Amino acid sequence: MTFADVRSCSIRFAFFASTVVLTLGITTAGQAQTGASTSKDPRIGALIETLGKTKTPSSAAISPDGMTVAWAVRARGGSQIHLTDVVNPDPAKEKIVGTGSGATSCGSSEPNWSPDGQWLAFVSDCTAATENHGQDQVFVWSKTTGESKQLTHLAGNIDSLAWSPDGKAIGFLFVENATRSAGALAAMKPWAGVIGEDGVEIQRVGVVDVASGSFSQVTPAKLHAYEFGWSPDSKHLVFVAANPPGENNWWVAQLYTEDIAGGEPKSILDTTKISGSLHDLQVAVPRWSPDGTQIAFIGGLMSDQGSTGGDVYLIPAAGGEAKDVTPGRAASVAFIGWIGPKVIGIAEHLGGSSHLAALDLGTGKDLPQASATFPESIGAGGPVMSVSVSNVHTVALIRSSFETAPEVWAGPLDGMKQITHLNDGIEPAWGKTENIEWTNDGFKVQGWLLYPAGWTPSDGGPGKKYPLLVSVHGGPSSAVTPRWPGVGYGGVPFSALGYFVFMPNPRGSYGQGEKFTQANIKDFGYGDLRDILAGMDVLEKRFPIDKDREGLTGWSYGGFMTMFGVTQTTRFKAAVAGAGISDWESYYGENSIDQWMVPFFGKTVYDDPAVYAKSSAIEYIKKVKTPTLVVVGDRDGECPAPQSFEFWHALRAEGVKTQLVIYPNEGHGFRDAGHRRDVLERALNWFETEMPGK
């Protein structure tokens, strides 16, 4: 079984897009990869080159007997699936799963074992020449013959493969004739036609019969499905879905069941119509119990689909009252899977670490023999913090930290082995890590501190001071967990240039339980900023930090915190705001995901504009003194480019040093490798220029 493994413009976008072409001092498309991003410090180029050498496995799945791990990694020209023995993980004896098509410059990923371990399902665009090049299809590889066969011949987006318990079918999420990836992170379609009506793409659950290859879309076209799970008799599905458009309505999605043989879906939970702790909150990761009587899921305040955190709930499969079985848990559950008739496996944010546990529903307590904490990021591909579990309760997962590059590990929790050695010889160019804890406003708060590369308490002699960069995570319902950085924007690379890097998990974050996650409702930018500043006070007392060289940065909600933070304090001498939000009132009518805002602000902007204005940076713009670089993608639906334009325009009008860089054809999560590198280079150069060493 599979322990089944950024957020956050009164100007019309048409006007904004044409304005970019005019000479308003905005750096745009061609410029974003040319002279303006040239590194002023040779260390920056060397650092980015090092980051680019990392090989990152994308998924891992352990066979039901616990003997073999299937894992995928990007190779030259595509991605490959490898099979490695758990007992003797010898790279020389690994097998590579192919499709037999002879295709090159293509890739295979998402390995998923059948319940009996005789077949491995996966997706691949390594198809015959007669197929549509670049289109993923579902394949199965036979353990007996060592050969693969193609099951589907579809046109569209395929994701999240899951075998039926009887091994006769494979379900997956499918968007027919998709023009973009489903979800809000991908670049939105260019504005054209009847907005909200033309070209709406709907994700449904499709099922393919393994023996015949026959395919059908099970869930109805009127519902956009986000996640699903099989019933133990293989006759029903449980799924999370909402009316389209899908990128906007996950925050009001309901829990449904449906007979795969036909019939209308049945809503078994609508959080807008119940009272109690789950009222108006989000649901995710539904999993049917082994006896078919109950469905477990995660419920809580979540700001992004796919970034899951909350409590574990149980609801009768026929519908009824949902019960919180982890009330008051001082952690945020991110992933679940049944590992026994009355035991649920849990992967959760605990502080800033990852924790695995097994919850005994009979006692309501964790089993002591099935617990492990990792000060690092874990996952098996797919949902956040997913873990693959065998029938003998061994696991496979991908581990990554600030100190160690990502690798696949497998085995029992108390004796896992490193299965891959993709990054042997790659050492971090940045400094060591320390977990930092402090209290503020009655809350216990946690964060991570990276030391400057090579720093020791006696480094530099008496009186030497170091710059500090504060990097705020997105969300706000998320958490910083140590992970190896890629070539993209983040705080870690600054440590290699001699900075202390502080990555806090202030109120609103995962890791301390639902009360902590919900502590910034109707209070964006205030309590969380106080938590961050209090953490900085702790650091300044313990470490040789130069108070004249403190910078602030973040992406998404972290971009908002950067924009808002520089209006509330002059403590920061330079800032970089990535895909931020400057005006919550105008933002409400511009973004593609307005449903997320009501749980956090209490009401719509039309019913309570004051609560939105209170947290808007633009309301306090005349207080800003901090030089600020602003970057964003031109097709960002989560934090639309006009929000960055509005902030940049205001700073320029007020005489504050600023620059706006807009990246073409990018959504909230940048895809183009050149753009990701350019953002990092620009930010590194901005801080080095605005906070020069003495």
XYZ file of C-alpha atoms in Angstrom:
694
model
C 0.000 0.000 0.000
C 1.084 3.574 -0.350
C 1.190 5.379 2.972
C -0.082 7.555 0.246
C 2.377 10.358 -0.199
C 3.402 29.193 -2.900
C -0.146 32.302 -1.874
C -0.371 33.723 -1.321
C -4.846 45.034 -8.624
C -7.199 47.882 -9.030
C -5.314 48.154 -12.363
C -6.922 46.120 -15.122
C -4.552 43.420 -16.314
C -4.958 44.415 -19.966
C -3.705 47.878 -19.068
C -0.933 46.428 -16.942
C 0.272 44.150 -19.723
C 0.470 47.005 -22.193
C 2.178 49.202 -19.620
C 5.007 46.694 -19.347
C 5.867 47.399 -22.962
C 6.206 51.105 -22.282
C 9.304 52.733 -20.841
C 8.372 52.805 -17.168
C 11.652 51.429 -15.936
C 10.409 47.873 -15.486
C 12.824 45.048 -16.293
C 10.993 42.537 -18.499
C 11.325 39.437 -20.673
C 14.610 39.741 -22.564
C 16.261 41.809 -19.880
C 15.453 39.209 -17.229
C 18.193 36.956 -18.565
C 20.774 39.465 -19.747
C 23.084 42.100 -18.331
C 20.997 43.197 -15.356
C 21.460 39.838 -13.646
C 25.222 39.591 -14.153
C 26.795 38.442 -10.906
C 28.824 41.129 -9.148
C 30.343 38.536 -6.827
C 32.129 35.538 -8.429
C 30.977 33.390 -5.503
C 27.392 33.681 -6.744
C 28.110 32.019 -10.074
C 30.105 29.253 -8.397
C 27.332 28.667 -5.870
C 24.631 28.402 -8.525
C 26.807 26.018 -10.526
C 27.117 23.791 -7.445
C 23.363 23.827 -6.840
C 22.764 22.824 -10.449
C 24.734 19.588 -9.980
C 22.224 18.123 -7.527
C 20.233 15.104 -8.737
C 16.831 14.974 -7.088
C 14.770 11.775 -6.970
C 11.109 12.593 -7.619
C 9.403 9.530 -6.170
C 9.986 6.285 -4.307
C 7.776 3.212 -3.792
C 8.578 0.089 -1.776
C 7.216 -3.244 -2.979
C 4.561 -4.973 -0.842
C 7.081 -7.574 0.343
C 9.514 -4.837 1.341
C 12.308 -6.218 -0.849
C 12.526 -3.700 -3.729
C 12.353 0.054 -4.068
C 11.232 1.643 -7.323
C 12.413 5.224 -7.610
C 12.506 7.872 -10.288
C 15.124 10.505 -10.987
C 15.657 12.978 -13.774
C 18.480 11.993 -16.090
C 19.865 13.628 -19.201
C 16.984 14.109 -21.608
C 14.265 12.863 -19.263
C 13.610 10.793 -16.158
C 14.153 7.111 -15.389
C 12.683 4.559 -13.003
C 15.188 2.367 -11.184
C 14.637 -0.825 -9.178
C 16.959 -1.351 -6.207
C 17.219 -4.226 -3.754
C 16.566 -3.103 -0.165
C 18.810 -5.682 1.509
C 21.728 -5.133 -0.871
C 21.322 -1.695 -2.485
C 24.123 -2.098 -5.008
C 23.992 0.514 -7.840
C 25.701 -1.969 -10.161
C 22.756 -4.361 -9.809
C 19.961 -1.840 -10.315
C 17.425 -2.369 -13.069
C 15.960 0.419 -15.174
C 12.309 0.126 -16.118
C 11.721 1.034 -19.749
C 8.695 1.032 -22.001
C 10.243 -0.946 -24.857
C 9.280 1.749 -27.366
C 12.829 2.763 -28.197
C 11.894 6.407 -27.692
C 14.572 8.825 -26.514
C 14.485 12.301 -24.950
C 11.524 11.253 -22.828
C 10.857 10.202 -19.270
C 9.107 7.823 -16.892
C 7.986 8.589 -13.350
C 5.404 7.895 -10.596
C 6.205 4.201 -9.922
C 3.392 2.454 -8.053
C 3.372 -1.247 -7.087
C 0.314 -3.447 -7.526
C -1.089 -4.942 -4.291
C 0.455 -8.340 -5.075
C 3.808 -6.824 -6.069
C 3.804 -8.454 -9.519
C 3.261 -5.267 -11.496
C 4.617 -1.761 -11.390
C 2.443 1.009 -12.800
C 4.042 4.247 -13.955
C 3.513 7.176 -16.298
C 5.747 7.795 -19.272
C 5.896 9.758 -22.493
C 8.336 7.207 -23.906
C 5.729 6.006 -26.370
C 5.800 4.673 -29.914
C 6.399 7.060 -32.788
C 2.713 6.872 -33.703
C 1.734 8.376 -30.335
C 1.579 12.064 -29.459
C 5.130 13.050 -28.491
C 5.350 14.459 -24.988
C 2.002 13.012 -23.857
C 2.183 10.885 -20.704
C 0.451 7.508 -20.740
C -0.066 4.817 -18.109
C 2.178 1.759 -18.391
C 2.599 -1.404 -16.330
C 5.834 -3.363 -15.987
C 5.703 -7.078 -15.282
C 7.999 -8.478 -12.607
C 7.659 -11.901 -14.223
C 8.625 -10.988 -17.791
C 10.529 -7.751 -17.219
C 8.524 -6.136 -20.008
C 6.158 -3.177 -20.044
C 2.859 -2.586 -21.788
C 1.008 0.629 -22.462
C -2.494 0.772 -20.987
C -3.801 4.164 -22.082
C -3.929 6.235 -25.248
C -5.203 9.519 -23.884
C -4.778 13.215 -24.549
C -4.519 15.226 -21.368
C -2.863 15.484 -17.987
C -2.377 12.265 -15.949
C -1.446 12.339 -12.263
C -1.630 10.434 -8.944
C -1.773 6.770 -9.957
C -3.437 4.434 -7.437
C -4.126 0.694 -7.817
C -7.486 -0.696 -6.780
C -7.093 -3.081 -3.814
C -8.031 -6.074 -6.014
C -5.267 -5.160 -8.475
C -7.612 -5.122 -11.461
C -7.703 -1.372 -12.147
C -5.650 1.783 -11.799
C -7.224 5.105 -10.938
C -5.697 8.504 -11.601
C -6.526 12.170 -11.869
C -7.129 13.187 -15.473
C -7.707 16.483 -17.272
C -8.828 15.774 -20.806
C -7.049 17.863 -23.465
C -5.273 19.840 -20.761
C -3.385 22.950 -21.815
C -1.752 23.504 -18.407
C -1.103 21.647 -15.182
C -4.091 21.573 -12.854
C -3.852 23.814 -9.808
C -3.034 27.381 -8.940
C 0.771 27.175 -9.015
C 0.979 26.734 -12.785
C 0.874 29.683 -15.158
C -2.677 30.791 -15.847
C -3.974 30.932 -19.405
C -3.638 34.352 -21.024
C -6.785 36.375 -20.406
C -9.147 35.952 -23.373
C -12.775 35.160 -24.071
C -15.528 34.911 -21.478
C -13.626 34.860 -18.188
C -14.547 31.989 -15.897
C -16.596 30.295 -18.584
C -14.484 29.691 -21.680
C -11.785 27.026 -21.644
C -12.372 25.822 -18.076
C -10.447 22.572 -17.588
C -11.878 19.997 -15.176
C -9.887 17.302 -13.394
C -11.737 14.023 -12.932
C -10.884 10.582 -11.605
C -10.285 8.167 -14.456
C -9.984 4.385 -14.162
C -8.256 2.027 -16.576
C -8.820 -1.731 -16.529
C -5.426 -3.469 -16.405
C -6.463 -6.555 -18.387
C -8.330 -4.882 -21.232
C -7.023 -1.321 -21.210
C -10.565 0.037 -21.257
C -10.795 3.513 -19.758
C -13.598 5.546 -18.241
C -13.904 8.796 -16.372
C -15.709 7.946 -13.161
C -16.358 11.248 -11.430
C -18.753 13.667 -13.168
C -17.747 16.555 -15.396
C -19.527 18.988 -13.082
C -16.987 18.382 -10.283
C -13.257 19.137 -10.206
C -11.546 16.350 -8.236
C -8.379 17.041 -6.233
C -7.610 13.785 -4.414
C -9.141 10.321 -4.200
C -8.884 6.917 -2.566
C -10.245 3.418 -3.202
C -12.685 1.479 -1.013
C -11.330 -1.884 0.196
C -13.776 -3.775 -2.068
C -12.520 -1.805 -5.111
C -16.092 -0.811 -5.970
C -16.178 2.758 -4.713
C -14.113 5.898 -4.586
C -13.846 8.613 -1.975
C -12.743 11.945 -3.355
C -12.370 15.623 -2.533
C -14.041 17.830 -5.141
C -15.706 21.163 -5.820
C -17.458 22.927 -8.654
C -15.062 24.281 -11.293
C -12.872 26.252 -11.762
C -10.591 23.908 -9.905
C -7.773 26.315 -9.083
C -10.181 28.476 -7.057
C -12.604 26.182 -5.281
C -10.443 23.714 -3.347
C -11.038 25.826 -0.235
C -14.752 24.974 -0.332
C -14.375 21.398 -1.582
C -16.564 18.620 -0.192
C -15.951 14.960 0.537
C -17.786 12.594 -1.824
C -18.159 8.871 -2.405
C -19.191 7.231 -5.660
C -19.799 3.767 -7.073
C -17.357 3.266 -9.954
C -19.997 1.229 -11.808
C -22.137 4.336 -12.155
C -24.519 6.585 -10.308
C -24.372 10.051 -8.823
C -21.691 10.984 -6.291
C -22.829 11.321 -2.703
C -21.646 14.241 -0.578
C -20.741 12.917 2.868
C -19.167 16.111 4.242
C -19.629 19.807 3.497
C -17.697 21.849 6.055
C -19.712 24.984 5.289
C -22.828 23.267 6.658
C -21.491 21.882 9.932
C -20.565 23.370 13.275
C -17.571 22.597 15.441
C -13.836 22.619 14.862
C -14.081 21.775 11.154
C -16.568 24.486 10.196
C -15.510 26.284 6.989
C -12.109 24.582 6.959
C -10.417 22.394 4.359
C -10.276 18.616 3.912
C -7.543 16.534 2.292
C -6.014 13.044 1.914
C -9.167 10.857 2.238
C -8.432 7.199 3.059
C -10.985 4.381 3.391
C -10.617 2.104 6.439
C -9.705 -1.571 5.823
C -13.177 -2.748 6.922
C -14.922 -0.205 4.669
C -16.944 1.415 7.448
C -15.023 4.660 7.942
C -13.046 7.236 6.033
C -10.116 9.058 7.566
C -9.029 12.457 6.324
C -7.073 15.529 7.374
C -9.007 18.665 8.280
C -7.701 22.085 9.166
C -6.916 25.624 8.078
C -4.887 25.209 4.906
C -3.868 27.955 2.535
C -2.799 25.849 -0.473
C -3.999 22.612 -1.979
C -1.112 20.185 -1.664
C 0.350 21.950 1.383
C -1.569 19.911 3.929
C -1.726 20.269 7.698
C -4.306 19.748 10.411
C -5.944 17.117 12.596
C -7.050 13.600 11.692
C -10.806 13.095 11.400
C -12.979 10.018 10.978
C -16.385 9.985 9.308
C -18.722 7.038 8.611
C -18.400 5.944 4.979
C -22.152 6.359 4.604
C -21.973 9.912 5.910
C -22.558 11.397 9.320
C -20.659 13.371 11.927
C -16.924 13.853 11.488
C -14.910 13.206 14.652
C -11.524 14.763 15.428
C -9.346 11.896 16.706
C -6.276 14.089 17.340
C -7.710 17.115 19.198
C -5.068 19.327 20.737
C -2.224 17.489 19.007
C 0.833 19.774 19.108
C 1.705 19.009 15.500
C 0.192 19.370 12.028
C -0.641 16.109 10.268
C 0.269 16.256 6.578
C -0.253 12.685 5.381
C -2.070 9.553 6.536
C -2.606 5.919 5.596
C -4.226 2.963 7.329
C -1.577 0.461 8.463
C -3.930 -1.760 10.454
C -7.636 -2.234 11.203
C -7.477 0.376 13.965
C -4.114 2.032 13.322
C -3.467 5.080 11.136
C 0.038 5.930 10.014
C 0.819 9.634 10.286
C 3.426 11.918 8.762
C 3.339 15.344 10.365
C 5.061 18.671 10.888
C 6.428 18.726 14.432
C 8.046 22.058 15.147
C 10.223 22.480 12.089
C 10.916 18.751 11.792
C 9.191 15.772 10.156
C 7.646 13.140 12.404
C 6.299 9.677 11.629
C 3.893 8.003 14.025
C 1.221 5.311 14.244
C -2.017 6.359 15.928
C -3.870 3.612 17.816
C -7.533 4.525 17.476
C -8.409 2.260 20.375
C -6.332 4.209 22.888
C -6.038 7.518 21.045
C -2.273 7.374 21.577
C 0.746 6.874 19.351
C 2.391 3.463 19.332
C 5.841 3.983 20.902
C 7.517 1.379 18.673
C 6.451 3.184 15.477
C 7.792 6.698 15.869
C 10.657 8.625 14.324
C 11.569 12.303 14.069
C 13.709 13.713 11.269
C 15.159 17.250 11.342
C 14.784 17.224 7.569
C 12.222 17.004 4.793
C 10.720 13.665 3.816
C 8.404 12.479 1.060
C 7.875 9.756 -1.498
C 6.521 11.872 -4.344
C 3.015 13.194 -4.811
C 1.328 14.612 -1.696
C 3.502 16.481 0.775
C 5.308 14.269 3.319
C 4.021 11.066 1.708
C 5.658 7.799 2.733
C 5.530 4.442 0.947
C 4.887 1.493 3.311
C 5.192 -2.225 2.615
C 3.001 -5.016 3.972
C 5.728 -5.771 6.510
C 5.721 -2.110 7.648
C 9.087 -1.170 6.191
C 9.132 2.187 4.456
C 10.665 4.053 1.535
C 11.077 7.795 1.381
C 13.259 10.585 0.060
C 15.256 12.418 2.727
C 16.794 15.865 2.340
C 18.207 18.435 4.760
C 20.343 21.561 4.767
C 23.383 19.318 5.261
C 22.557 16.373 2.978
C 21.397 16.329 -0.632
C 18.260 14.288 -1.446
C 18.558 10.506 -1.515
C 16.171 7.543 -1.319
C 16.156 5.571 1.952
C 14.307 2.358 2.807
C 13.867 -0.224 5.532
C 12.417 -0.318 9.048
C 12.069 3.023 10.828
C 14.830 2.141 13.272
C 17.213 0.836 10.618
C 16.722 2.503 7.245
C 19.430 2.159 4.610
C 20.469 4.724 2.045
C 19.306 3.225 -1.241
C 20.685 5.779 -3.688
C 24.001 7.615 -3.939
C 23.070 10.207 -6.521
C 24.881 13.064 -4.836
C 27.938 11.494 -3.244
C 30.692 14.059 -3.140
C 28.408 17.098 -3.129
C 29.014 19.106 0.027
C 27.010 22.098 1.232
C 28.607 25.435 0.409
C 26.705 27.015 3.299
C 27.076 26.840 7.060
C 25.780 24.528 9.747
C 22.199 24.555 11.040
C 20.724 25.256 14.450
C 17.151 24.846 15.660
C 16.068 28.078 17.374
C 13.168 28.282 19.829
C 11.716 31.293 21.635
C 8.465 32.509 23.144
C 6.344 35.512 22.213
C 2.821 36.616 23.115
C 2.346 33.337 24.961
C 3.314 31.209 21.958
C 6.214 28.826 21.628
C 7.837 29.702 18.305
C 10.490 27.831 16.320
C 12.759 28.525 13.376
C 15.988 27.478 11.704
C 19.264 29.372 11.643
C 22.005 28.781 9.101
C 25.427 30.024 10.118
C 27.702 31.786 7.629
C 29.759 29.252 5.705
C 32.780 28.174 7.741
C 31.809 30.253 10.753
C 33.087 29.375 14.229
C 32.627 31.320 17.490
C 36.174 32.668 17.133
C 35.931 33.369 13.410
C 37.044 36.838 12.362
C 38.357 37.931 15.725
C 36.816 40.247 18.299
C 34.294 42.782 17.049
C 33.557 41.205 13.674
C 29.883 41.313 12.712
C 27.905 39.401 10.099
C 24.801 40.305 8.070
C 21.484 38.601 8.797
C 18.895 37.633 6.194
C 15.364 36.802 7.368
C 13.556 34.517 4.903
C 9.804 34.134 5.518
C 8.015 31.085 4.125
C 4.886 31.122 1.990
C 1.484 29.905 2.994
C 0.846 31.174 5.610
C -0.216 27.607 6.462
C 3.129 25.969 5.813
C 6.443 25.430 7.578
C 10.164 25.638 6.974
C 11.585 22.134 7.194
C 15.270 21.618 6.386
C 15.792 20.649 2.773
C 18.605 20.834 0.247
C 18.100 23.867 -2.007
C 17.739 23.744 -5.753
C 18.487 26.418 -8.322
C 15.612 28.612 -7.287
C 14.799 31.324 -4.849
C 15.378 30.728 -1.162
C 17.408 31.794 1.836
C 19.964 28.978 2.041
C 22.407 30.258 -0.625
C 22.968 33.487 1.338
C 24.734 31.484 4.034
C 27.412 30.613 1.473
C 28.058 34.342 1.005
C 28.684 34.994 4.684
C 25.168 35.685 6.001
C 23.368 34.341 9.012
C 20.070 33.124 7.518
C 17.007 33.002 9.769
C 13.994 30.978 8.580
C 11.237 31.332 11.198
C 7.972 29.435 11.604
C 5.840 32.182 13.196
C 2.190 31.889 14.198
C 0.098 30.754 11.255
C 2.670 28.044 10.465
C 2.327 24.288 10.747
C 4.119 22.313 13.421
C 2.536 23.442 16.696
C -1.086 22.339 16.249
C -4.270 23.916 14.942
C -4.467 26.662 17.562
C -1.078 27.971 16.429
C -1.924 27.641 12.719
C -5.148 29.604 13.216
C -3.517 32.318 15.360
C -3.126 34.783 12.477
C -6.777 34.769 11.350
C -7.810 38.409 10.733
C -4.302 39.446 11.779
C -2.011 38.987 8.766
C 1.315 40.723 9.214
C 0.967 41.699 12.847
C 1.361 38.768 15.229
C 3.555 36.842 12.811
C 5.841 39.864 12.328
C 6.083 40.303 16.113
C 7.117 36.652 16.378
C 9.811 37.163 13.748
C 11.187 40.337 15.325
C 11.259 38.650 18.731
C 13.245 35.808 17.192
C 15.680 38.326 15.724
C 16.122 39.816 19.207
C 17.148 36.382 20.476
C 19.638 35.948 17.647
C 21.181 39.391 18.131
C 21.912 38.576 21.765
C 23.575 35.252 20.933
C 25.435 35.907 17.700
C 27.691 38.621 16.226
C 25.015 40.081 13.942
C 25.469 43.475 12.309
C 22.216 45.334 12.971
C 23.003 47.671 10.082
C 23.018 44.748 7.636
C 19.716 42.958 8.223
C 17.595 42.007 5.198
C 14.106 40.621 4.627
C 12.803 38.364 1.883
C 10.150 35.799 1.020
C 7.944 34.414 -1.732
C 4.139 34.299 -1.881
C 2.886 34.938 1.672
C 6.563 35.572 2.430
C 6.460 38.165 -0.356
C 3.489 39.799 1.367
C 5.340 39.717 4.692
C 8.277 41.422 2.996
C 6.086 44.157 1.501
C 4.185 44.604 4.762
C 7.250 44.269 6.980
C 9.087 47.211 5.450
C 6.025 49.397 6.146
C 6.076 48.472 9.838
C 9.760 48.772 10.714
C 12.956 50.320 9.387
C 14.974 47.524 10.948
C 15.636 45.953 7.548
C 18.165 47.694 5.298
C 17.232 45.822 2.099
C 14.394 43.585 0.945
C 13.401 41.290 -1.922
C 9.670 40.584 -2.345
C 8.843 37.582 -4.520
C 5.282 37.204 -5.864
C 3.876 39.249 -3.009
C 0.602 40.962 -2.141
C 0.544 44.702 -1.483
C -3.188 45.485 -1.297
C -5.574 42.822 -0.005
C -8.623 44.811 -1.139
C -7.634 45.021 -4.811
C -6.091 41.551 -4.638
C -9.455 40.008 -3.801
C -10.813 40.950 -7.220
C -7.677 40.129 -9.208
C -6.542 36.671 -8.155
C -7.773 33.308 -9.417
C -8.166 31.831 -5.918
C -10.342 34.217 -3.910
C -12.053 31.351 -2.047
C -8.969 30.904 0.133
C -9.387 34.305 1.767
C -12.663 33.964 3.673
C -11.402 31.379 6.208
C -8.494 33.715 7.035
C -10.254 37.100 6.924
C -13.641 35.971 8.257
C -15.713 37.613 5.529
C -15.401 38.647 1.904
C -13.819 41.996 1.093
C -17.256 43.277 0.122
C -18.649 42.485 3.567
C -15.669 43.670 5.645
C -13.188 45.769 3.651
C -11.632 47.144 6.842
C -10.094 43.814 7.889
C -8.435 43.576 4.465
C -7.187 47.176 4.543
C -5.685 46.666 8.008
C -3.147 44.185 6.631
C -2.430 45.939 3.313
C 1.086 47.283 2.823
C -0.192 49.961 0.456
C -2.041 51.617 3.375
C 1.290 52.386 5.062
C 3.476 52.948 2.015
C 4.761 56.362 3.128
C 6.588 54.707 6.022
C 8.869 52.662 3.752
C 12.573 53.529 3.658
C 13.944 50.102 2.708
C 15.332 49.529 -0.836
C 13.179 46.735 -2.250
C 13.538 44.485 -5.283
C 10.203 43.103 -6.520
C 9.927 39.998 -8.757
C 6.886 38.141 -10.143
C 5.637 35.994 -13.036
C 3.345 37.662 -15.557
C 0.789 34.803 -15.447
C 0.705 34.281 -11.681
C -2.872 33.509 -10.624
C -2.150 33.197 -6.905
C -0.408 36.546 -6.468
C -1.055 38.433 -9.711
C 1.610 40.709 -11.181
C -0.429 43.912 -10.677
C 0.100 43.510 -6.926
C 3.851 43.789 -7.450
C 3.338 46.614 -9.947
C 1.266 48.524 -7.396
C 3.924 48.180 -4.698
C 6.805 49.093 -7.028
C 4.884 52.063 -8.406
C 4.214 53.388 -4.893
C 7.828 53.018 -3.773
C 9.084 54.780 -6.889
C 6.589 57.617 -6.348
C 7.799 57.954 -2.756
C 11.448 58.077 -3.784
C 12.415 54.694 -2.323
C 14.993 52.721 -4.298
C 13.226 49.856 -6.046
C 13.179 47.654 -9.120
C 10.432 45.458 -10.567
C 11.291 42.382 -12.641
C 8.499 40.551 -14.477
C 9.146 37.069 -15.870
C 7.207 36.078 -19.012
C 4.991 32.993 -19.132
C 5.590 32.182 -15.473
C 2.997 31.302 -12.868
C 3.335 31.285 -9.096
C 5.913 28.522 -9.209
C 8.556 29.310 -11.831
C 9.226 26.525 -14.347
C 11.921 28.013 -16.561
C 15.382 27.110 -15.227
C 16.863 30.328 -16.590
C 14.257 32.396 -14.770
C 14.821 30.540 -11.498
C 18.538 31.185 -11.758
C 17.991 34.822 -12.691
C 15.786 35.499 -9.653
C 18.397 34.036 -7.320
C 21.231 35.981 -8.941
C 19.313 39.251 -8.800
C 18.393 38.802 -5.157
C 21.937 37.875 -4.153
C 23.274 40.915 -5.980
C 20.591 43.191 -4.490
C 21.495 42.353 -0.906
C 25.216 42.462 -1.609
C 24.799 45.926 -3.140
C 22.392 47.385 -0.572
C 24.084 45.834 2.488
C 27.794 45.939 1.570
C 30.385 44.700 4.005
C 32.412 47.154 5.998
